[in-house]
Amino acid sequence: MNGYVRKVWRWWAWWAGGALLAAALLAQWRLGELRDAFELDARIAHRLLSQRLAQHDAVLVTLTLYPAPADAPGADATLRQLYPQLLQVLRQPADGPWSAAEWAAAEARSRQTALAQVLPVPGSPGRYGLLRAGPQTAVALLIDLQATVPWAEWPLPPDTSPVAVTVLRDDQAWVVQPGRTSPGGWRFEVRKPLASESQAFGLRLQRQVSWAELPWLAILAATAGWAGLLALWRQWSSQREQKARAEELLRLGQVSRLNALGELAAGLAHELNQPLTAIVANTQAASRLLDEEGDAADANAARQAMAQAVSQAHRAAEVVARLRRTVARPEASDRVPLDLAQAVQRTLHLLAPELAQAEVQVQQDLPTLQVQAEPVALEQVIHNLLMNAVQALVQVPAPERRLEIKLHADGPWAVLRLIDSGPGFSEDTRRRLFEPFFTTKPEGMGLGLSLCETLLTRLDGRIEASHHTPRGAVFTIYLPLP
Ligand code: ADP
């Protein structure tokens, strides 16, 4: 059924929406955590490398201020033991300039700026020279960048860390740590200049976060938890719906019984009225006969008895009339404007379990149409017709059980048509359908359709029954449009 499929889709949509939201929130939380850790590592790496570069300056200042005596070559070896990144200490030849032109130029620049100058070492990536001119002499250090990293304090394990660390100088990039790269996912990056005036290097840290690093277990748990919650909610709401449906059916049943009682009274009134009228007529005739032919004394007693019979008969007729009046028209104020399509939908919803159990395929064409009606009476009419249709349809094979419900406006009328593919009825039966107590069912009361007719007449409408080709019944309700 359409409604059922729509409902199932709605639940799936709720689940998928909630699961996606939970997954997005958990992923964002995890990414935030990873980013925080990455940025902390980046700050530590930046501080450690900046400290090391500052040491190079300090060493150079010391060496230029206190040049090592020529007879103490061991001093440089000690220095390199302390700072393993210093591959070589080079001093300006005592009696002249550096042999390489760019070293001499770097010395001149250093003298000018009072800063150490960086010299590239062609063919040796990750190595550079640092030259500083002092008051008496100039000293250069050959530095290995890899060895500059204080691995003991380094926050990123070089073999397993996913973070790639690179030192940048102009167009050169020295990889300090390659990092474990993984395809797809997200990319974090931090670029920061290292804090050294002489060695104007940049530090770049990159980290690739792969999909596998998302908290899948937590996402799975959240999704399953959400599904559980929805299942509980669904159970609760379907129980509530069932309860509401049962209450509504009970109410409709009570009203139905009351109305059936009224119908019974109306039937009785119809049946009793004729004999009572006959009693009155006969008694009056007998009375006249006695007047004309009987002897005087008997005629008197008979006259009295007949007069009493007449008055009893009148009383009985009055009782019947009173009974009839109790099945009166509803007041006009009981009628409210309502959507006929919605009234049909509501009743269909009430009978959904019966329709589903009988495997009836319902086809609806119900545009909105306003009428003035008494809601309960109208629902009862539709309920009776639907129940009759279900009872008729179960007599044919399941795949052939079809019920069409159509609504349209025709002149001053709202026309509601119920067409079933059941066995239908003979022409003789059709003429008697709306008679009270007419039924072809072993357990039937035969009041349903006559009640429908009465209720619709009260609402200034009417009902008609006809045959459907090739087989089946058509019931058409007419209600006045406002
Ligand atoms: P009951 O249902 O108690 O028999 P109703 O007044 O509702 O009383 O129906 C009277 C009769 O009309 C039913 O016994 C049945 O023979 C016939 N009838 C009503 N609806 C249908 C239908 N959809 N198809 C065939 N026959 C129907």
XYZ file of N, CA and C in Angstrom, residues 199-442:
732
model
N 69.561 32.736 9.729
C 69.144 31.604 8.903
C 67.635 31.729 8.651
N 67.286 32.471 7.581
C 65.876 32.775 7.316
C 65.212 31.581 6.639
N 65.007 30.553 7.415
C 64.377 29.344 6.887
C 62.917 29.321 7.300
N 62.140 28.606 6.483
C 60.738 28.377 6.866
C 60.573 26.933 7.287
N 59.601 26.697 8.125
C 59.318 25.319 8.544
C 57.920 24.948 8.038
N 57.858 23.799 7.399
C 56.535 23.358 6.923
C 56.240 21.963 7.471
N 55.068 21.821 8.107
C 54.640 20.498 8.575
C 53.349 20.149 7.849
N 53.294 18.924 7.349
C 52.081 18.488 6.644
C 51.639 17.147 7.186
N 50.326 16.992 7.237
C 49.827 15.700 7.715
C 48.594 15.345 6.910
N 48.594 14.117 6.412
C 47.456 13.616 5.642
C 46.650 12.718 6.573
N 45.371 13.048 6.750
C 44.519 12.188 7.588
C 43.691 11.318 6.659
N 43.834 10.008 6.798
C 43.102 9.115 5.881
C 41.724 8.793 6.454
N 40.856 8.286 5.584
C 39.501 7.901 6.016
C 39.563 6.871 7.136
N 40.614 6.035 7.074
C 40.706 4.950 8.065
C 40.892 5.495 9.478
N 41.325 6.765 9.582
C 41.575 7.318 10.922
C 40.313 7.867 11.588
N 39.196 7.853 10.853
C 37.934 8.328 11.457
C 37.465 7.321 12.509
N 36.710 7.774 13.490
C 36.292 6.853 14.565
C 35.133 5.962 14.118
N 35.454 4.984 13.272
C 34.386 4.162 12.665
C 33.585 3.389 13.698
N 34.278 2.919 14.726
C 33.576 2.109 15.737
C 32.515 2.960 16.436
N 32.941 4.189 16.793
C 31.986 5.092 17.465
C 30.845 5.444 16.520
N 31.169 5.648 15.235
C 30.124 5.985 14.247
C 29.135 4.823 14.127
N 29.702 3.603 14.079
C 28.851 2.408 13.976
C 27.953 2.300 15.206
N 28.561 2.536 16.369
C 27.784 2.434 17.618
C 26.676 3.489 17.632
N 27.022 4.718 17.215
C 26.019 5.793 17.222
C 24.890 5.471 16.250
N 25.256 4.938 15.072
C 24.240 4.611 14.062
C 23.326 3.505 14.565
N 23.949 2.489 15.198
C 23.142 1.378 15.713
C 22.251 1.876 16.853
N 22.840 2.729 17.713
C 22.063 3.283 18.833
C 20.873 4.078 18.328
N 21.097 4.863 17.301
C 20.029 5.691 16.716
C 18.936 4.789 16.138
N 19.381 3.683 15.480
C 18.399 2.735 14.910
C 17.555 2.136 16.034
N 18.229 1.801 17.160
C 17.498 1.245 18.310
C 16.481 2.230 18.845
N 16.924 3.484 18.974
C 16.022 4.533 19.488
C 14.802 4.701 18.585
N 15.091 4.707 17.265
C 13.988 4.863 16.304
C 13.024 3.687 16.389
N 13.602 2.472 16.583
C 12.746 1.284 16.673
C 11.820 1.405 17.879
N 12.388 1.882 18.999
C 11.573 2.062 20.213
C 10.478 3.078 19.961
N 10.893 4.184 19.350
C 9.965 5.276 19.066
C 8.835 4.768 18.164
N 9.253 3.970 17.155
C 8.288 3.447 16.197
C 7.292 2.525 16.880
N 7.834 1.680 17.764
C 6.966 0.744 18.474
C 5.957 1.517 19.316
N 6.486 2.523 20.006
C 5.632 3.329 20.882
C 4.547 4.025 20.062
N 4.963 4.617 18.931
C 3.964 5.369 18.160
C 2.966 4.429 17.494
N 3.405 3.215 17.110
C 2.436 2.316 16.473
C 1.470 1.774 17.524
N 1.971 1.590 18.758
C 1.057 1.169 19.833
C 0.017 2.240 20.089
N 0.514 3.486 20.084
C -0.390 4.606 20.350
C -1.443 4.706 19.237
N -0.957 4.489 18.008
C -1.867 4.571 16.859
C -2.918 3.463 16.940
N -2.459 2.261 17.331
C -3.386 1.136 17.442
C -4.445 1.405 18.493
N -3.978 2.023 19.605
C -4.903 2.312 20.699
C -5.936 3.331 20.218
N -5.438 4.367 19.530
C -6.348 5.405 19.042
C -7.346 4.800 18.068
N -6.852 3.884 17.227
C -7.732 3.265 16.244
C -8.798 2.425 16.945
N -8.370 1.674 17.973
C -9.321 0.831 18.696
C -10.386 1.704 19.351
N -9.957 2.836 19.938
C -10.922 3.723 20.604
C -11.912 4.288 19.589
N -11.356 4.658 18.436
C -12.199 5.262 17.393
C -13.222 4.240 16.885
N -12.758 2.987 16.704
C -13.674 1.935 16.245
C -14.771 1.681 17.272
N -14.345 1.729 18.554
C -15.311 1.515 19.647
C -16.381 2.597 19.593
N -15.902 3.838 19.409
C -16.833 4.975 19.378
C -17.791 4.834 18.187
N -17.182 4.496 17.037
C -18.004 4.332 15.839
C -19.004 3.184 16.051
N -18.520 2.139 16.740
C -19.388 0.992 17.018
C -20.566 1.389 17.895
N -20.254 2.224 18.923
C -21.327 2.650 19.827
C -22.362 3.478 19.075
N -21.824 4.432 18.299
C -22.744 5.286 17.526
C -23.534 4.407 16.569
N -22.829 3.423 16.011
C -23.465 2.551 15.040
C -24.609 1.777 15.688
N -24.325 1.278 16.913
C -25.384 0.532 17.612
C -26.574 1.422 17.911
N -26.269 2.637 18.349
C -27.351 3.580 18.652
C -28.184 3.851 17.407
N -27.473 4.085 16.327
C -28.163 4.365 15.077
C -28.953 3.156 14.609
N -28.353 1.954 14.833
C -29.046 0.735 14.421
C -30.348 0.608 15.208
N -30.272 1.001 16.473
C -31.464 0.971 17.331
C -32.531 1.902 16.759
N -32.063 3.075 16.371
C -32.981 4.048 15.760
C -33.587 3.470 14.494
N -32.732 2.797 13.734
C -33.201 2.203 12.487
C -34.232 1.108 12.767
N -33.943 0.374 13.855
C -34.856 -0.692 14.280
C -36.216 -0.090 14.618
N -36.164 1.010 15.372
C -37.397 1.679 15.773
C -38.148 2.153 14.535
N -37.365 2.701 13.591
C -38.010 3.195 12.374
C -38.663 2.038 11.628
N -37.941 0.888 11.604
C -38.480 -0.298 10.929
C -39.763 -0.767 11.603
N -39.706 -0.819 12.948
C -40.877 -1.259 13.724
C -42.057 -0.336 13.463
N -41.760 0.942 13.462
C -42.810 1.924 13.245
C -43.492 1.664 11.910
N -42.630 1.419 10.909
C -43.160 1.168 9.571
C -44.052 -0.081 9.567
N -43.533 -1.136 10.257
C -44.253 -2.405 10.280
C -45.557 -2.301 11.072
N -45.523 -1.566 12.185
C -46.689 -1.520 13.089
C -47.782 -0.588 12.604
N -47.376 0.389 11.876
C -48.329 1.422 11.488
C -49.503 0.868 10.689
N -49.196 -0.049 9.784
C -50.257 -0.595 8.913
C -51.303 -1.399 9.707
N -50.878 -2.417 10.519
C -51.892 -3.150 11.302
C -52.703 -2.237 12.217
N -52.003 -1.259 12.796
C -52.723 -0.373 13.725
C -53.808 0.405 12.986
N -53.431 0.854 11.804
C -54.410 1.587 11.003
C -55.596 0.672 10.683
N -55.280 -0.603 10.379
C -56.335 -1.567 10.053
C -57.251 -1.787 11.256
N -56.633 -1.894 12.478
C -57.442 -2.094 13.698
C -58.447 -0.957 13.823
N -57.907 0.231 13.653
C -58.779 1.406 13.796
C -59.943 1.320 12.812
N -59.594 0.993 11.555
C -60.636 0.962 10.516
C -61.673 -0.123 10.806
N -61.191 -1.333 11.163
C -62.097 -2.455 11.422
C -62.997 -2.196 12.618
N -62.376 -1.696 13.652
C -63.155 -1.447 14.858
C -64.242 -0.425 14.585
N -63.862 0.583 13.824
C -64.863 1.612 13.501
C -66.011 0.991 12.663
N -65.642 0.036 11.772
C -66.665 -0.616 10.927
C -67.604 -1.465 11.787
N -66.954 -2.254 12.709
C -67.747 -3.111 13.602
C -68.704 -2.268 14.418
N -68.203 -1.180 14.902
C -69.012 -0.280 15.717
C -70.230 0.212 14.922
N -69.920 0.561 13.632
C -71.034 1.028 12.774
C -72.055 -0.084 12.563
N -71.578 -1.341 12.366
C -72.435 -2.500 12.126
C -73.371 -2.719 13.306
N -72.770 -2.710 14.498
C -73.547 -2.912 15.715
C -74.617 -1.837 15.835
N -74.214 -0.642 15.480
C -75.169 0.475 15.539
C -76.413 0.183 14.697
N -76.120 -0.441 13.560
C -77.243 -0.620 12.620
C -78.051 -1.895 12.886
N -77.348 -3.052 13.310
C -78.038 -4.329 13.329
C -78.230 -4.953 14.713
N -77.376 -4.802 15.714
C -77.428 -5.481 17.018
C -78.630 -5.052 17.862
N -78.937 -5.950 18.940
C -80.038 -5.478 19.783
C -79.526 -4.406 20.716
N -80.395 -3.663 21.301
C -80.031 -2.392 21.943
C -78.986 -2.521 23.036
N -79.179 -3.546 24.026
C -78.264 -3.686 25.175
C -76.866 -4.071 24.715
N -76.781 -5.135 23.868
C -75.473 -5.594 23.373
C -74.786 -4.512 22.557
N -75.574 -3.884 21.839
C -75.006 -2.836 20.994
C -74.328 -1.765 21.829
N -74.905 -1.506 22.996
C -74.311 -0.495 23.877
C -72.937 -0.912 24.385
N -72.879 -2.218 24.898
C -71.599 -2.736 25.424
C -70.550 -2.777 24.320
N -71.040 -3.283 23.142
C -70.093 -3.376 22.007
C -69.572 -1.998 21.624
N -70.433 -1.022 21.674
C -70.043 0.342 21.325
C -68.948 0.853 22.260
N -69.182 0.523 23.566
C -68.191 0.981 24.570
C -66.842 0.305 24.331
N -66.926 -1.045 24.118
C -65.676 -1.814 23.897
C -64.963 -1.298 22.660
N -65.732 -1.106 21.615
C -65.146 -0.622 20.366
C -64.520 0.765 20.545
N -65.208 1.580 21.303
C -64.682 2.941 21.524
C -63.340 2.851 22.258
N -63.308 1.895 23.230
C -62.052 1.723 23.985
C -60.939 1.216 23.061
N -61.324 0.245 22.207
C -60.332 -0.308 21.263
C -59.771 0.803 20.363
N -60.710 1.650 19.936
C -60.270 2.761 19.089
C -59.268 3.640 19.836
N -59.618 3.939 21.098
C -58.714 4.836 21.834
C -57.379 4.147 22.121
N -57.403 2.778 22.393
C -56.146 2.029 22.611
C -55.288 2.057 21.345
N -56.023 1.817 20.262
C -55.292 1.801 18.979
C -54.652 3.164 18.709
N -55.400 4.223 19.023
C -54.847 5.575 18.858
C -53.637 5.764 19.744
N -53.738 5.199 21.001
C -52.597 5.333 21.929
C -51.370 4.613 21.362
N -51.618 3.379 20.858
C -50.502 2.611 20.274
C -49.882 3.397 19.110
N -50.751 3.958 18.301
C -50.252 4.733 17.161
C -49.425 5.920 17.646
N -49.892 6.510 18.761
C -49.162 7.654 19.324
C -47.783 7.223 19.841
N -47.759 6.012 20.504
C -46.463 5.492 20.993
C -45.506 5.310 19.810
N -46.028 4.730 18.764
C -45.199 4.497 17.572
C -44.721 5.843 17.001
N -45.621 6.789 16.976
C -45.255 8.108 16.437
C -44.155 8.737 17.288
N -44.286 8.541 18.629
C -43.272 9.113 19.519
C -41.909 8.446 19.262
N -41.976 7.117 19.117
C -40.752 6.347 18.827
C -40.096 6.878 17.549
N -40.927 7.175 16.606
C -40.445 7.673 15.324
C -39.791 9.037 15.463
N -40.437 9.854 16.319
C -39.907 11.222 16.488
C -38.519 11.212 17.124
N -38.258 10.121 17.941
C -36.926 10.072 18.579
C -35.828 9.837 17.527
N -36.215 9.279 16.391
C -35.226 9.116 15.302
C -35.332 10.357 14.419
N -35.134 11.500 15.054
C -35.398 12.751 14.335
C -34.193 13.171 13.504
N -34.357 14.126 12.619
C -33.262 14.698 11.838
C -32.264 15.380 12.768
N -31.014 15.299 12.451
C -30.086 16.069 13.270
C -30.301 17.561 13.017
N -30.006 18.332 14.040
C -30.143 19.783 13.873
C -29.143 20.250 12.809
N -29.510 21.297 12.148
C -28.611 21.822 11.122
C -27.262 22.203 11.723
N -27.296 22.565 13.039
C -26.048 23.014 13.673
C -25.053 21.860 13.848
N -25.541 20.579 13.752
C -24.614 19.451 13.872
C -23.714 19.356 12.651
N -24.129 20.014 11.600
C -23.336 19.911 10.373
C -22.215 20.952 10.387
N -21.086 20.472 9.977
C -19.930 21.384 9.926
C -19.303 21.266 8.549
N -18.584 22.315 8.135
C -17.899 22.176 6.857
C -16.738 21.192 7.013
N -16.637 20.214 6.161
C -15.517 19.266 6.267
C -15.098 18.778 4.884
N -13.870 18.313 4.851
C -13.302 17.820 3.595
C -13.705 16.354 3.433
N -14.486 16.081 2.409
C -14.988 14.724 2.197
C -13.832 13.749 1.978
N -12.799 14.221 1.250
C -11.636 13.359 0.976
C -10.978 12.943 2.292
N -10.884 13.912 3.220
C -10.238 13.596 4.506
C -11.070 12.599 5.300
N -12.408 12.751 5.230
C -13.290 11.827 5.950
C -13.077 10.407 5.416
N -12.941 10.282 4.087
C -12.708 8.956 3.499
C -11.353 8.417 3.958
N -10.333 9.293 3.926
C -8.980 8.871 4.347
C -8.988 8.375 5.784
N -9.687 9.138 6.638
C -9.738 8.762 8.058
C -10.349 7.372 8.209
N -11.440 7.108 7.502
C -12.102 5.814 7.631
C -11.239 4.708 7.034
N -10.563 5.022 5.929
C -9.636 4.047 5.329
C -8.535 3.693 6.326
N -8.058 4.719 7.016
C -6.995 4.520 8.008
C -7.493 3.602 9.130
N -8.741 3.851 9.550
C -9.332 3.032 10.615
C -9.425 1.567 10.189
N -9.763 1.370 8.922
C -9.973 0.001 8.440
C -8.723 -0.578 7.799
N -7.595 0.130 7.940
C -6.352 -0.327 7.284
C -6.033 -1.800 7.613
N -6.123 -2.220 8.890
C -5.803 -3.627 9.176
C -6.730 -4.598 8.446
N -8.043 -4.291 8.400
C -9.001 -5.190 7.725
C -8.698 -5.260 6.225
N -8.404 -4.082 5.652
C -8.117 -4.039 4.210
C -6.841 -4.809 3.894
N -5.848 -4.653 4.784
C -4.571 -5.339 4.559
C -4.769 -6.843 4.712
N -5.515 -7.232 5.719
C -5.720 -8.669 5.964
C -6.474 -9.318 4.794
N -7.424 -8.584 4.236
C -8.191 -9.130 3.114
C -7.435 -8.962 1.788
N -6.237 -8.375 1.853
C -5.383 -8.163 0.666
C -6.114 -7.394 -0.427
N -6.815 -6.350 -0.032
C -7.553 -5.535 -0.998
C -6.620 -4.453 -1.544
N -6.570 -4.334 -2.861
C -5.777 -3.246 -3.445
C -6.681 -2.028 -3.562
N -6.319 -0.981 -2.841
C -7.169 0.211 -2.835
C -6.588 1.247 -3.784
N -7.441 1.756 -4.652
C -7.008 2.811 -5.570
C -7.811 4.051 -5.220
N -7.109 5.158 -4.962
C -7.856 6.342 -4.535
C -7.672 7.490 -5.510
N -8.757 8.207 -5.718
C -8.665 9.443 -6.480
C -9.510 10.442 -5.709
N -8.864 11.076 -4.718
C -9.633 11.859 -3.757
C -9.161 13.306 -3.694
N -9.627 14.142 -4.618
C -9.268 15.562 -4.518
C -10.034 16.205 -3.351
N -9.503 17.294 -2.855
C -10.169 17.984 -1.737
C -11.541 18.492 -2.181
N -12.567 18.219 -1.354
C -13.921 18.676 -1.694
C -14.657 18.963 -0.386
N -15.067 20.226 -0.222
C -15.736 20.623 1.031
C -17.230 20.321 0.950
N -17.789 19.725 2.025
C -19.246 19.559 2.116
C -19.676 19.976 3.524
N -20.984 20.145 3.695
C -21.545 20.417 5.023
C -22.091 19.089 5.514
N -21.536 18.540 6.589
C -22.055 17.240 7.028
C -21.772 17.024 8.496
N -22.434 16.003 9.025
C -22.210 15.604 10.412
C -21.072 14.582 10.355
N -19.890 14.888 10.907
C -18.720 14.043 10.667
C -18.945 12.570 11.032
N -19.559 12.322 12.205
C -19.693 10.925 12.645
C -20.642 10.161 11.729
N -21.758 10.819 11.349
C -22.719 10.152 10.469
C -22.056 9.807 9.143
N -21.296 10.761 8.632
C -20.639 10.552 7.343
C -19.630 9.411 7.423
N -18.842 9.408 8.503
C -17.842 8.349 8.658
C -18.525 6.999 8.784
N -19.692 7.001 9.438
C -20.392 5.733 9.607
C -20.892 5.196 8.268
N -21.374 6.093 7.423
C -21.826 5.679 6.093
C -20.658 5.055 5.329
N -19.520 5.773 5.325
C -18.358 5.284 4.564
C -17.863 3.961 5.158
N -17.881 3.904 6.495
C -17.455 2.690 7.194
C -18.325 1.499 6.771
N -19.632 1.679 6.767
C -20.546 0.591 6.387
C -20.272 0.132 4.954
N -20.102 1.103 4.056
C -19.884 0.747 2.649
C -18.558 0.014 2.475
N -17.525 0.483 3.200
C -16.212 -0.162 3.085
C -16.268 -1.584 3.636
N -16.944 -1.754 4.775
C -17.044 -3.095 5.367
C -17.791 -4.038 4.430
N -18.882 -3.534 3.826
C -19.634 -4.358 2.863
C -18.733 -4.760 1.705
N -17.900 -3.786 1.235
C -17.015 -4.071 0.103
C -16.010 -5.154 0.482
N -15.414 -5.034 1.700
C -14.430 -6.037 2.130
C -15.103 -7.410 2.196
N -16.319 -7.443 2.776
C -17.019 -8.732 2.905
C -17.349 -9.318 1.525
N -17.620 -8.453 0.557
C -17.916 -8.945 -0.788
C -16.624 -9.415 -1.469
N -15.531 -8.644 -1.250
C -14.285 -8.931 -1.965
C -13.637 -10.238 -1.534
N -13.796 -10.609 -0.254
C -13.136 -11.853 0.186
C -13.769 -13.075 -0.482
N -14.878 -12.856 -1.196
C -15.503 -13.989 -1.893
C -14.846 -14.262 -3.246
N -13.950 -13.356 -3.693
C -13.255 -13.607 -4.964
C -11.771 -13.845 -4.679
N -11.002 -14.467 -5.604
C -9.577 -14.750 -5.347
C -8.791 -13.469 -5.038
N -7.796 -13.621 -4.152
C -7.043 -12.472 -3.641
C -6.504 -11.532 -4.720
N -5.913 -12.027 -5.805
C -5.337 -11.073 -6.773
C -6.396 -10.214 -7.465
N -7.681 -10.637 -7.363
C -8.729 -9.876 -8.060
C -9.459 -8.908 -7.145
N -8.963 -8.746 -5.920
C -9.692 -7.891 -4.962
C -9.274 -6.428 -5.109
N -10.080 -5.689 -5.858
C -9.757 -4.281 -6.078
C -10.886 -3.394 -5.608
N -10.494 -2.258 -5.015
C -11.504 -1.296 -4.565
C -11.065 0.084 -5.060
N -11.968 0.710 -5.821
C -11.644 2.041 -6.352
C -12.499 3.051 -5.609
N -11.889 4.125 -5.160
C -12.676 5.168 -4.473
C -12.422 6.487 -5.200
N -13.488 7.054 -5.736
C -13.326 8.265 -6.547
C -14.218 9.363 -6.012
N -13.731 10.563 -6.133
C -14.513 11.702 -5.648
C -14.470 12.794 -6.712
N -15.622 13.373 -7.004
C -15.610 14.526 -7.911
C -16.856 15.371 -7.655
N -16.821 16.592 -8.182
C -17.979 17.473 -8.034
C -18.778 17.386 -9.327
N -20.108 17.337 -9.171
C -20.957 17.267 -10.360
C -22.132 18.207 -10.125
N -22.092 19.384 -10.719
C -23.152 20.388 -10.494
C -23.199 20.746 -9.015
N -24.381 20.622 -8.379
C -24.478 21.011 -6.974
C -24.057 19.886 -6.036
N -23.566 18.773 -6.592
C -23.291 17.590 -5.759
C -21.802 17.271 -5.632
N -21.445 16.782 -4.441
C -20.161 16.093 -4.279
C -20.504 14.624 -4.480
N -19.796 13.966 -5.417
C -20.143 12.573 -5.741
C -18.989 11.655 -5.327
N -19.305 10.747 -4.397
C -18.290 9.791 -3.937
C -18.710 8.406 -4.426
N -17.771 7.741 -5.135
C -18.134 6.447 -5.733
C -17.181 5.370 -5.240
N -17.759 4.270 -4.757
C -16.959 3.116 -4.323
C -17.249 1.964 -5.275
N -16.221 1.516 -5.969
C -16.405 0.451 -6.960
C -15.597 -0.751 -6.508
N -16.268 -1.876 -6.248
C -15.497 -3.070 -5.859
C -15.594 -4.131 -6.945
N -14.618 -5.031 -6.926
C -14.576 -6.086 -7.946
C -15.070 -7.401 -7.359
N -15.978 -7.270 -6.374
C -16.534 -8.471 -5.725
C -17.572 -9.144 -6.623
N -18.380 -10.054 -6.035
C -19.348 -10.803 -6.858
C -20.535 -9.955 -7.311
N -20.733 -8.767 -6.682
C -21.867 -7.915 -7.072
C -23.187 -8.495 -6.594
N -24.321 -8.078 -7.228
C -25.643 -8.574 -6.805
C -26.564 -8.688 -8.020
N -27.626 -9.451 -7.833
C -28.590 -9.589 -8.933
C -29.457 -8.331 -8.979
N -30.212 -8.185 -10.073
C -31.061 -7.007 -10.211
C -32.146 -7.004 -9.136
N -32.658 -8.217 -8.801
C -33.672 -8.342 -7.746
C -33.129 -7.846 -6.414
N -31.914 -8.301 -6.115
C -31.277 -7.904 -4.851
C -31.062 -6.386 -4.854
N -30.592 -5.870 -5.979
C -30.285 -4.436 -6.042
C -31.501 -3.603 -5.636
N -32.703 -4.035 -6.081
C -33.911 -3.253 -5.780
C -34.238 -3.276 -4.293
N -33.751 -4.312 -3.582
C -34.129 -4.460 -2.165
C -33.015 -4.054 -1.194
N -31.850 -3.669 -1.737
C -30.669 -3.427 -0.884
C -30.939 -2.499 0.295
N -31.750 -1.458 0.064
C -31.901 -0.425 1.105
C -33.105 -0.679 2.025
N -33.746 -1.834 1.840
C -34.856 -2.177 2.757
C -34.274 -2.570 4.103
N -34.915 -2.114 5.202
C -34.440 -2.562 6.506
C -34.589 -4.078 6.614
N -33.685 -4.728 7.241
C -33.651 -6.179 7.498
C -33.418 -7.028 6.247
N -33.107 -6.389 5.128
C -32.779 -7.221 3.965
C -31.293 -7.567 4.015
N -31.014 -8.884 3.998
C -29.623 -9.325 4.016
C -29.483 -10.643 3.279
N -28.301 -10.888 2.718
C -28.027 -12.198 2.111
C -26.934 -12.907 2.908
N -26.554 -12.289 4.036
C -25.461 -12.872 4.827
C -26.044 -13.666 5.992
N -25.440 -14.843 6.298
C -25.976 -15.656 7.385
C -26.026 -14.893 8.722
